Structures are given as C-alpha cells and as structure tokens.
Tab-separated table of C-alpha atoms and ligand atoms in Angstrom:
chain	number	residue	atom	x	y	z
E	1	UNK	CA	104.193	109.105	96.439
E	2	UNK	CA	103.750	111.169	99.478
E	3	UNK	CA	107.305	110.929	101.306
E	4	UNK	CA	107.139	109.493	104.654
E	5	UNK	CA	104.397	107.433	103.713
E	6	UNK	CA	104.628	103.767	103.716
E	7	UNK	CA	104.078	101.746	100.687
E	8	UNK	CA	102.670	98.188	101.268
E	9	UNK	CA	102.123	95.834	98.116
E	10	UNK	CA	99.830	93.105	99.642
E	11	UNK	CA	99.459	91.351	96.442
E	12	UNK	CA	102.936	91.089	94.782
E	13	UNK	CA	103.503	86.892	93.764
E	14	UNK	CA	106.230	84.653	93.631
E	15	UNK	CA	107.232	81.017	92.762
E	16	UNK	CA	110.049	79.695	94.761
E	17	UNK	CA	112.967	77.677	93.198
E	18	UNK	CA	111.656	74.166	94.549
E	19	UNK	CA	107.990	75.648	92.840
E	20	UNK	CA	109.373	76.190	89.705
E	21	UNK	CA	111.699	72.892	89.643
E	22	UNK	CA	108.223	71.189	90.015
E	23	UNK	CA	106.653	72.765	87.155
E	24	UNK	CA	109.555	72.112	85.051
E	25	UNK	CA	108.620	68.104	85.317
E	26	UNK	CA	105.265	68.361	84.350
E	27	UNK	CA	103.439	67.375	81.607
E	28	UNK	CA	100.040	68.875	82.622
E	29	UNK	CA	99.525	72.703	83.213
E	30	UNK	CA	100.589	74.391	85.038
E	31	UNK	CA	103.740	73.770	83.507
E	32	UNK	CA	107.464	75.700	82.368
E	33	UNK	CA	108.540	74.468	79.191
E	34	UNK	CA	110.964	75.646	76.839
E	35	UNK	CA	110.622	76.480	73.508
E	36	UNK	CA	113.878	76.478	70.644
E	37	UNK	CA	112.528	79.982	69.501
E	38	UNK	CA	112.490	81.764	73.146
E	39	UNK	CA	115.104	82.642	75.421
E	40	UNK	CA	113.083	82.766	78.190
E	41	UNK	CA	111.562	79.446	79.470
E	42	UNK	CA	107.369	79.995	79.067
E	43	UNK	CA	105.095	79.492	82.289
E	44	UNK	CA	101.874	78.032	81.080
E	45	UNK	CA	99.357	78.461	83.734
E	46	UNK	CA	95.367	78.856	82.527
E	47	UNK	CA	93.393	76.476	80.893
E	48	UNK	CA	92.699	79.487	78.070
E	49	UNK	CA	96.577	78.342	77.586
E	50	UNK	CA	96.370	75.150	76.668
E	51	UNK	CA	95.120	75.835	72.725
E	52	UNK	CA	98.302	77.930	72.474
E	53	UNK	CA	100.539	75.340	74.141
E	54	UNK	CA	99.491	72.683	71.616
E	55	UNK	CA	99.647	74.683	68.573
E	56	UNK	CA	103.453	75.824	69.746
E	57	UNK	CA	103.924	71.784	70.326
E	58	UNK	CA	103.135	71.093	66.709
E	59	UNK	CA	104.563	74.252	64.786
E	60	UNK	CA	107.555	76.321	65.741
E	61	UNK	CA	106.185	79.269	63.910
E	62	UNK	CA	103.006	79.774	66.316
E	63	UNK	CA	102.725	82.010	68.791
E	64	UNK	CA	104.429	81.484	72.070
E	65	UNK	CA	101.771	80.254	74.957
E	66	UNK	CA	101.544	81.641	78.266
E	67	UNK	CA	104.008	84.277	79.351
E	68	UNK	CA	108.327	83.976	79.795
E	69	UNK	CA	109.439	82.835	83.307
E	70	UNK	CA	111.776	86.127	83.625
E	71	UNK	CA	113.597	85.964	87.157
E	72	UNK	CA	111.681	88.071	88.507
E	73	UNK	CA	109.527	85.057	89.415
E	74	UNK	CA	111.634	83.231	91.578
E	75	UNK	CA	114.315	85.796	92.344
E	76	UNK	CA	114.408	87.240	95.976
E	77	UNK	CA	116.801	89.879	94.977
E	78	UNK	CA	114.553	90.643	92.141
E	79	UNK	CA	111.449	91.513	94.332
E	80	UNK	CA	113.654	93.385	96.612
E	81	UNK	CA	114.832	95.376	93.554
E	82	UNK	CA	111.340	95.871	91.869
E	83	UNK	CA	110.016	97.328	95.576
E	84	UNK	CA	113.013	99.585	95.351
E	85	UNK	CA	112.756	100.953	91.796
E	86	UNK	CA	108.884	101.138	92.897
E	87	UNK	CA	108.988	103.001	95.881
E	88	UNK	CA	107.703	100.053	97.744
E	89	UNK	CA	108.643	99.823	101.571
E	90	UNK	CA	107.011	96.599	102.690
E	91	UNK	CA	105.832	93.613	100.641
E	92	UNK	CA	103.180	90.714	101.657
E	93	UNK	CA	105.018	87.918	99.424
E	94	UNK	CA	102.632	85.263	98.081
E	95	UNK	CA	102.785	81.970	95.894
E	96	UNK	CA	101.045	82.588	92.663
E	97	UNK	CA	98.655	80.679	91.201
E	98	UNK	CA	97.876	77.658	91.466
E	99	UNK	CA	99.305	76.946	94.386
E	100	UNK	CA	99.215	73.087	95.974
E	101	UNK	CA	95.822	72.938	93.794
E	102	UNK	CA	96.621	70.463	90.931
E	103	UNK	CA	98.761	68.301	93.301
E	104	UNK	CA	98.282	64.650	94.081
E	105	UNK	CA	96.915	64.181	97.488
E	106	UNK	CA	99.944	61.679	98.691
E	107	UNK	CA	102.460	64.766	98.310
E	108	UNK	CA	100.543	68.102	98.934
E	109	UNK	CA	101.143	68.129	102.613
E	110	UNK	CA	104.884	67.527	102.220
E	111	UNK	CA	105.203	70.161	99.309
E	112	UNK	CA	103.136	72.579	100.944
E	113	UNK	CA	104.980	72.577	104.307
E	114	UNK	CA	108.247	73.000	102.882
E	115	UNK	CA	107.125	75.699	100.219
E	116	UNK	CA	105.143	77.665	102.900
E	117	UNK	CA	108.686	77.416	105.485
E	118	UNK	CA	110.805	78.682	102.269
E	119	UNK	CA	108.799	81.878	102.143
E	120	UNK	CA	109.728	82.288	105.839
E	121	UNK	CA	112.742	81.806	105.396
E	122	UNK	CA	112.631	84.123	102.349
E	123	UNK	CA	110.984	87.127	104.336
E	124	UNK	CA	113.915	86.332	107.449
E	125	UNK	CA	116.751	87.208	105.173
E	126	UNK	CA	114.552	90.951	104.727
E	127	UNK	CA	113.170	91.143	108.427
E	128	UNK	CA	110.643	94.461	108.217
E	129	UNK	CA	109.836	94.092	104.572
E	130	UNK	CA	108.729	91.105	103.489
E	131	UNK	CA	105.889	89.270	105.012
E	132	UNK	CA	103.951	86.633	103.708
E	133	UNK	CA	100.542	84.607	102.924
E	134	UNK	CA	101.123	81.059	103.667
E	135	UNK	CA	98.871	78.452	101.217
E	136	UNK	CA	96.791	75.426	101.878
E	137	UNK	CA	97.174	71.802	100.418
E	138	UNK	CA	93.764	71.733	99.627
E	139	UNK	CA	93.573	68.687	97.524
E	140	UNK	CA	94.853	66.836	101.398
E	141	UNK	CA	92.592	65.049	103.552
E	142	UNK	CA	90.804	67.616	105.965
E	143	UNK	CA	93.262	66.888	108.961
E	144	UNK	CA	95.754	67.765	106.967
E	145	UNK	CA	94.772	70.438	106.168
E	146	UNK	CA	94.087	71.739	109.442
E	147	UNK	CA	97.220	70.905	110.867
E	148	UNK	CA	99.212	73.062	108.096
E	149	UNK	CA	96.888	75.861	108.931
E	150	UNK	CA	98.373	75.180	112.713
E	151	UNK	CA	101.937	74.583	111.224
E	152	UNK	CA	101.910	78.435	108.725
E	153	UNK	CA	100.368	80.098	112.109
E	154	UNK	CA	103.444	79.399	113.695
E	155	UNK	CA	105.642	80.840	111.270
E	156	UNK	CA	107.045	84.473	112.280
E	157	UNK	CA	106.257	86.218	109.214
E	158	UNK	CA	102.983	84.411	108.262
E	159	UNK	CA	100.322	86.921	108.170
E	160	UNK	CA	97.697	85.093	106.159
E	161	UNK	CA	96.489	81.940	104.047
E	162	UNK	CA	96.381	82.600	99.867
E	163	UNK	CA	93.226	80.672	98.405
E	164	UNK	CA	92.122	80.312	95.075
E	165	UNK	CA	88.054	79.785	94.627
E	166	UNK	CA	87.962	76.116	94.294
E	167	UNK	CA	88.278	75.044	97.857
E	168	UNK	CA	88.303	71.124	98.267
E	169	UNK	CA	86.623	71.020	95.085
E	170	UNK	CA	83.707	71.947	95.239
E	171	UNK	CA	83.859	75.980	95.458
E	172	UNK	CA	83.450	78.377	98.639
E	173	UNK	CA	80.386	77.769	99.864
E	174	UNK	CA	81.199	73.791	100.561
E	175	UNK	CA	80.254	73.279	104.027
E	176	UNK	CA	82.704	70.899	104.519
E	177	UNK	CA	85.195	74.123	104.513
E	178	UNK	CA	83.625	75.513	107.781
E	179	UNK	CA	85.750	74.173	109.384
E	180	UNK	CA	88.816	75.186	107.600
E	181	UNK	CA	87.045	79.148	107.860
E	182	UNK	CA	86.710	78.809	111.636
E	183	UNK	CA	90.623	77.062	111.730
E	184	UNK	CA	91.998	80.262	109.825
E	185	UNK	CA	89.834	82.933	111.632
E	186	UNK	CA	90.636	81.122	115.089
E	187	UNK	CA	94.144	81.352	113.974
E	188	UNK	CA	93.683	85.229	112.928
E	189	UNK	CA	95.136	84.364	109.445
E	190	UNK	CA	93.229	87.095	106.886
E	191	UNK	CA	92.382	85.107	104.126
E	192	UNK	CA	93.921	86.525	100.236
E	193	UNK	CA	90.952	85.067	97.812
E	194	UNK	CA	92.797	85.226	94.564
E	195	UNK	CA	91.479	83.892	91.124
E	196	UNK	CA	93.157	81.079	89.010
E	197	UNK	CA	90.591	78.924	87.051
E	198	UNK	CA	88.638	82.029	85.030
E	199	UNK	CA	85.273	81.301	83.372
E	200	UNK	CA	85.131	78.426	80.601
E	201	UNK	CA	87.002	78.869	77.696
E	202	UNK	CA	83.886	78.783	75.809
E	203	UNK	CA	82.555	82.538	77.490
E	204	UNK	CA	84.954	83.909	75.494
E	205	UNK	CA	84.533	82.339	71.794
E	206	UNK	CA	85.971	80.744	69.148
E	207	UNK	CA	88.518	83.958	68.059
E	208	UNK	CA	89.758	83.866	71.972
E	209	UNK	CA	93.593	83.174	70.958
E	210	UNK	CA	93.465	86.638	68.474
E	211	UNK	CA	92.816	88.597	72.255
E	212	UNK	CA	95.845	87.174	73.764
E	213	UNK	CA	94.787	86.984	77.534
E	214	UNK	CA	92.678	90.033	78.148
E	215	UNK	CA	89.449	88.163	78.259
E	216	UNK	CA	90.363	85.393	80.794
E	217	UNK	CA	92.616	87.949	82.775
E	218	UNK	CA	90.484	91.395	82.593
E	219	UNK	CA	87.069	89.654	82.971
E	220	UNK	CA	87.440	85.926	84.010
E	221	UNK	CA	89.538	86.284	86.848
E	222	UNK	CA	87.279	89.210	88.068
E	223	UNK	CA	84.006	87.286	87.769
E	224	UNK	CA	85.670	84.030	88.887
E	225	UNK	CA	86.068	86.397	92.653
E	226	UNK	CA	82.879	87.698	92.425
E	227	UNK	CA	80.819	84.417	92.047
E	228	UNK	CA	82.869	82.926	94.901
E	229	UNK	CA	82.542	85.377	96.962
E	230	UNK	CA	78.721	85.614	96.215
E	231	UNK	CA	78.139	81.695	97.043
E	232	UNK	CA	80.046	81.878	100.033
E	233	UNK	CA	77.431	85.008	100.917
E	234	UNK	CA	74.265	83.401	99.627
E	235	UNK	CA	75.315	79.996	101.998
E	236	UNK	CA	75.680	82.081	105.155
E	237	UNK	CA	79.330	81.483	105.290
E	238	UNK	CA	79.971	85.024	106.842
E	239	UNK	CA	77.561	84.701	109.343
E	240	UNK	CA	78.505	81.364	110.130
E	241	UNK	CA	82.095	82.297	110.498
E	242	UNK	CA	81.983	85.964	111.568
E	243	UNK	CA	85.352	86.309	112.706
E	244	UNK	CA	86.513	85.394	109.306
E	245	UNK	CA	88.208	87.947	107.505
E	246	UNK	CA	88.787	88.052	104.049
E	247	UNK	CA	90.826	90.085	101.233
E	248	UNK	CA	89.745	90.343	97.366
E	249	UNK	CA	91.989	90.637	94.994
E	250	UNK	CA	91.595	92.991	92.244
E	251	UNK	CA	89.336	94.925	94.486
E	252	UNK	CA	86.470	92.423	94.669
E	253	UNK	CA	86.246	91.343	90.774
E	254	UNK	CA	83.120	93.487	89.923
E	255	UNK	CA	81.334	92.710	94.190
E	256	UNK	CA	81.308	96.550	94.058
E	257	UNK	CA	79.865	97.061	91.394
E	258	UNK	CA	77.119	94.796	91.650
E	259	UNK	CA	76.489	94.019	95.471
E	260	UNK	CA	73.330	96.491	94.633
E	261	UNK	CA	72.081	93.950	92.113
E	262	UNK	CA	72.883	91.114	93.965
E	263	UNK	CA	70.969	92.757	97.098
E	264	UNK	CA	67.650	93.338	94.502
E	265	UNK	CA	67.546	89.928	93.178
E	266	UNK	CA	67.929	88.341	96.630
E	267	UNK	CA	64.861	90.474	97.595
E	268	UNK	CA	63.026	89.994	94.114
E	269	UNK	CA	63.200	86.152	94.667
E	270	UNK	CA	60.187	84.477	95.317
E	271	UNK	CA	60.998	81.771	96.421
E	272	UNK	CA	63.753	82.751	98.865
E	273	UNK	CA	61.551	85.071	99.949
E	274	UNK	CA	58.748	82.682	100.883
E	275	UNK	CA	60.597	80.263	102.419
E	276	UNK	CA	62.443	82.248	104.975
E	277	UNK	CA	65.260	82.688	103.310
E	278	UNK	CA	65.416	86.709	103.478
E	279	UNK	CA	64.685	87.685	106.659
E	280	UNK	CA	64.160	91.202	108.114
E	281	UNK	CA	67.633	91.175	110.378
E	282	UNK	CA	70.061	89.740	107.735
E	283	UNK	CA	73.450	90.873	107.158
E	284	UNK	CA	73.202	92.225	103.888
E	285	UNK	CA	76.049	91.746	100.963
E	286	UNK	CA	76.947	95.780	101.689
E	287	UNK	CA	77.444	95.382	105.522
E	288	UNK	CA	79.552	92.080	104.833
E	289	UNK	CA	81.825	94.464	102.651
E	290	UNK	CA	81.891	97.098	105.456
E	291	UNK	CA	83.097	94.359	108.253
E	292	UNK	CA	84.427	91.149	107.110
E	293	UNK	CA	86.116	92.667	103.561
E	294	UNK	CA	89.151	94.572	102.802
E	295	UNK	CA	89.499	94.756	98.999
E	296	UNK	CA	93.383	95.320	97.362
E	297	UNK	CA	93.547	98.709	94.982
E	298	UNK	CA	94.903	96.531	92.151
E	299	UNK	CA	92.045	97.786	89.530
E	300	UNK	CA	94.461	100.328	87.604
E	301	UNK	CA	91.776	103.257	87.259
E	302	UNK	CA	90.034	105.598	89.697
E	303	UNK	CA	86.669	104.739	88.380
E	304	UNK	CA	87.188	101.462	89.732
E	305	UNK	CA	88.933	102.324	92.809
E	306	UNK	CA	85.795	104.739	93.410
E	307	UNK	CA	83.559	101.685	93.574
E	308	UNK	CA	85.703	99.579	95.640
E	309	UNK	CA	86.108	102.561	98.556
E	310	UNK	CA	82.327	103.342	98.099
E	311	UNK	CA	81.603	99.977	99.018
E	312	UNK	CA	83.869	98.865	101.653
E	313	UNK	CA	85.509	102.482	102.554
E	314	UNK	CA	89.227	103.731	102.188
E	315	UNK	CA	90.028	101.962	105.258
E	316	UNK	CA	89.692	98.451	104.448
E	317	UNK	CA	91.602	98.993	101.157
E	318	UNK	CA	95.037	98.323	100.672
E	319	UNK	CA	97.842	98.873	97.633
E	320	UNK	CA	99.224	96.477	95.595
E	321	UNK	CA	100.988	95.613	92.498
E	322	UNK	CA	100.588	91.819	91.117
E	323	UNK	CA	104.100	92.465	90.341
E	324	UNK	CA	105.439	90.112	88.335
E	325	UNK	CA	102.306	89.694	86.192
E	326	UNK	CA	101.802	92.483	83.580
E	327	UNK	CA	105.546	93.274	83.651
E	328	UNK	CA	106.018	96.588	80.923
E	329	UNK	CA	106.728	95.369	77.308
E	330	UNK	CA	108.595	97.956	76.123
E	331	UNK	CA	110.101	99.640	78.520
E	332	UNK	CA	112.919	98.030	80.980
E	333	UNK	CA	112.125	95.748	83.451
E	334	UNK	CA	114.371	97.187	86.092
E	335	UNK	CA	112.629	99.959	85.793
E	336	UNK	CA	109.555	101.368	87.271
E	337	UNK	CA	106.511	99.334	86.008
E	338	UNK	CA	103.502	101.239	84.909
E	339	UNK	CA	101.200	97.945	86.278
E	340	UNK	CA	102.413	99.043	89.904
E	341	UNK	CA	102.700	103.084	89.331
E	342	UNK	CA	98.703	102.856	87.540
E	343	UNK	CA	97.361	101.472	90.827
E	344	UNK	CA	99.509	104.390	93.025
E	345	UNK	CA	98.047	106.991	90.527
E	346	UNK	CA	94.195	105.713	91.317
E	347	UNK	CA	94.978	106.263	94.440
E	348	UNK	CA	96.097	109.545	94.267
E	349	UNK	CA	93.061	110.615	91.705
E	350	UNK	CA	90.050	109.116	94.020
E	351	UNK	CA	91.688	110.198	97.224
E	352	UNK	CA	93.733	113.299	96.754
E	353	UNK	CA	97.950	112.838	96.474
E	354	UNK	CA	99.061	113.340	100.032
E	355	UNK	CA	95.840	113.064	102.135
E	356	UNK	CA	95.269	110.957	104.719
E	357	UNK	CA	92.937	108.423	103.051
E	358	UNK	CA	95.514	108.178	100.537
E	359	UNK	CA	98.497	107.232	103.157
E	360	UNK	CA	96.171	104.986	104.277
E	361	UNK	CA	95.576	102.874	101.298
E	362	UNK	CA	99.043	103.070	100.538
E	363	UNK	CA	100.500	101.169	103.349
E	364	UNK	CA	98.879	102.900	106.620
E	365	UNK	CA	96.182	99.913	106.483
E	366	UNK	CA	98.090	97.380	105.827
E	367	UNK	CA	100.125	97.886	108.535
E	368	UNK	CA	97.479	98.067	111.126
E	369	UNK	CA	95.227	94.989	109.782
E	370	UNK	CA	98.581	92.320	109.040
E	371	UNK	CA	100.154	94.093	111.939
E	372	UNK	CA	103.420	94.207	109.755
E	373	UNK	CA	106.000	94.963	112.491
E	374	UNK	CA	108.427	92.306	113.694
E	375	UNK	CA	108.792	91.873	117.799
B	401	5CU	O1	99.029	86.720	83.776
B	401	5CU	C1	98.468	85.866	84.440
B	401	5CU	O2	98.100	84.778	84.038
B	401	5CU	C2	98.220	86.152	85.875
B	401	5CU	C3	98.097	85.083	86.786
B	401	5CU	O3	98.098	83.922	86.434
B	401	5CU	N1	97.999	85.369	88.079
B	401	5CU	C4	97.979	86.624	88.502
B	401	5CU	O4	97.923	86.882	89.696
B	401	5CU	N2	98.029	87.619	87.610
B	401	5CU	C5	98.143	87.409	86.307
C-alpha cells in the first residue's frame, strides 16, 4: 500500500454479543449451534445450509455445516487487530447478514434499536476509525420503520443503512418502500445493498453439498444484487428517488458486466417499447451507475475491478474486505488475510500502485462520500 494513503474497508461485518446470544436460541437459521466434533461453535446462515445442518444433526461423521463462529465475529479488539495486521486505517463496521430480517414483528424494533446503538457505542470506544451502517427492522410496521431510520440518523457515527434485497417482503422495487428510499435519502444515509438469500437451492443441482459454498457465495449472492438492483431500475425507483444513493457490494454482482445487455433488451422489447415505456429522455441503467452508484472493490481480480470502474468510474469505488468471511485456511488468522490483500492488489493492477485513482479507491473516496471525520 502506498504510505500515507488511507485505507478504508467499507464492507468489513460483524455480529455483536447480544446478535450472537440471539442466534444461539434458535432453532431456525440463521442459527449458532455446537457440534461435539468442533471446537468452534458453527454459524449456519444460508438456506444452501440447511441440507448440511440436518445431515450433521443425524450423523456425527458428516461434514460440518456453515462456517466456525471464530471471535473475530463478535470481537471489537479482533477487528481492530485484523485492520492493523491489514494495513487498514478506517473501517465502516456493519451487521452481517441477515440482519433484523427473520425476526418476529413484535420484537424487531426493540432488537434493532439496541443492536444499531451497540455499534455506536462500539465505533465511540475507536473515535476516527470505526464508523458504521446502521440496519432496518424491516419485518416492523412501516412507522416503525421510519422512526428507526430517524433514531440511526441521530447516531454520531452512523453513516448509512445495511439492506439485504428482500425489503418488506416483497423485493426492491415494492412501492410501498418509497417511502422508506425518500426517509434514508432525506436523511443522507448511503444505502449498503448487500446479498443474503442467493438464488434457489435448486440453480445449483443435486451435487451442490460436493462444492461447499462457492456456488451460492461466488454466483448467488452476485446475481441475487444484480436482479435487485435491476427491478428497482426497471420500476423507476431511481428516478423516483433521485437523491437516493446507493452502494453494491461485491462491486455490483455482475450490473457491470451486463448493464449493456440489460440496456439492449429494454430497447429490443416490444412491448415496453410500444407502450411508452422507453422513452427518448430516460435515465439509462449506465448513467444510474455514473450518479446514484458507488460499487465496493470486493471482486478479488482486476478483470473484475476493470468492469466495475468502467462502469461507474474510479471515483465512486471504494475498498473493502468482507473481513471476517473467507478468513485464510491455512495460514494464521492473525495474520494478514489474502481475502483483504487480493482486493488491495486489484487495485493496484487496474489502477497503477501509488497513483492517484488508486489512493482514491483505497480510502480517498470513502472519506469524501461517508464524510468519515468526527467534529
Ligand atoms: O460466507 C458467507 O456465507 C458470507 C455471508 O454470509 N455474508 C457475507 O457477507 N460474506 C460471506
């Protein structure tokens, strides 16, 4: 890393104590459960889990399901170290996935209020270098919801709202969320789109459990973002909310890569065309990317990272790590991790080690759009 330059993870996760006590009592994923043969507690998240989780149930020979809850989940002092042994100056803390989404209406609220005032508290104890994105109890009634968007703008270090694609239920382009868009933008919370619930299990056959979670995590989770974010295009959200901002993860899924196709079949249809659906003036998917989009550099290769600054340019991209997802298997995890130093090397290959553009990716943009400073 350039010296002088400040590094910015924008997408680095964690589960509070109170979040993980929760999971603990569940029966349902997501879910922690222990298992005789393990040291490590396992956090069962996807539904591409849940064959795994059974079979581990019934036999204490199977594989393990999901991945170990290691501390550097829930451990402050453990993100602090992995930004230090990463050369990371300033992290944008955020619950992981999923969030307030599988919880009963009659407690969301409560839970989400005091989860989203423990990472407050969390970044206080590190004034300067942690931040964080607050999230939503989405499965609340719509006041409620409104009124923690009002409570996590208040909160000193709240820079932005974490949402997975589901949004009341119904996915992204629900209109009954317009609302909610014009709450967040009025509020100037960016909003962190992040993936949880993958394509069905079927998409990826009956030998799924011999690929372990590349499927659901290399290729789900990316097409998961890019259908949401496609909806919410095709309904007019962004021009119905044009102050809304909005960051991808995993720089955009595969939006990129195939805004160009989506932009040909909206023209090639027929019958969007002749109904007035496409007209002359319209924002097209490729300007939306150029002003309402920033797009994390958590893609692990310059080929990707080419597509995502072709699209939306180098500055409305920003670094990050998903640290502690994909921690290094063999190596020690109080090292460096590879998952965090693969995204810094993209960087450096698609924008030259040292330049500008590459400073600014690093943590240069960040800065400027979360305005990461404390007054
Ligand atoms: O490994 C995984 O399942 C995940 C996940 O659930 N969320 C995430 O952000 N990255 C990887």
């Amino acid at each position: 890393m350039a010296s002088g330059t400040p590094v910015v993870d924008i997408h680095t996760h964690m589960y509070p104590p109170s979040y993980i006590a929760m999971l603990e009592k569940r029966t349902a994923i997501p879910l922690i459960r222990k298992f005789p043969q393990a040291d490590e507690p396992r956090l069962i998240l996807l539904s591409s889990e849940l064959e795994s989780l059974d079979a581990a149930l019934r036999d204490a020979a199977a594989k393990l399901p999901g991945r170990p809850l290691s501390t550097h989940f829930a451990s402050l002092a453990q993100k602090l170290h992995f930004m230090d042994t990463n050369g990371i100056n300033i992290s944008v803390i955020s619950l992981a996935n999923p969030w307030f989404d599988f919880l009963d209406p009659s407690e969301a609220t409560v839970v989400a209020a005091s989860v989203n005032s423990e990472f407050s508290e969390m970044c206080a104890q590190h004034a300067g270098r942690l931040f964080f994105f607050a999230a939503l109890p989405l499965s609340a009634p719509v006041d409620a919801i409104t009124a923690a968007i009002a409570h996590v703008q208040g909160l000193k270090y709240c820079r932005g709202i974490i949402l997975g694609t589901s949004g009341l239920g119904k996915g992204l382009d629900d209109p009954r969320l317009l609302p909610l868009f014009n709450a967040v933008a009025d509020a100037k919370l960016l909003v962190f789109l992040h993936p949880h619930y993958g394509l069905p299990n079927e998409v990826y056959g009956p030998r799924a459990e011999e690929y372990g979670h590349v499927l659901p995590l290399a290729l789900g989770f990316p097409m998961e973002t890019t259908i949401a974010v496609a909806r919410m295009y095709m309904a007019g959200v962004f021009d119905q909310v044009p102050n809304l901002r909005m960051l991808l993860a995993h720089s955009g899924g595969t939006l990129p890569f195939l805004a160009g196709r989506i932009e040909s079949c909206i023209v090639h249809d027929g019958h969007l065309v002749t109904t007035g659906k496409v007209p002359k003036d319209r924002r097209t998917i490729w300007t939306v990317l150029k002003e309402q989009i920033y797009l994390d550099a958590v893609i692990y290769s310059e080929v990707g990272l080419q597509a995502a600054i072709a699209a939306s340019g180098a500055d409305r991209l920003m670094f990050g790590t998903d640290h502690p997802f994909f921690p290094p298997i063999e190596e020690d995890v109080q090292g460096p991790w590879d998952s965090s130093s693969l995204n810094v090397q993209a960087i450096n290959e698609a924008l030259g080690r040292g330049s500008r553009d590459a400073a600014v990716v690093l943590g240069v943009n960040a800065i400027r759009v979360l305005n990461l400073r404390v007054e």
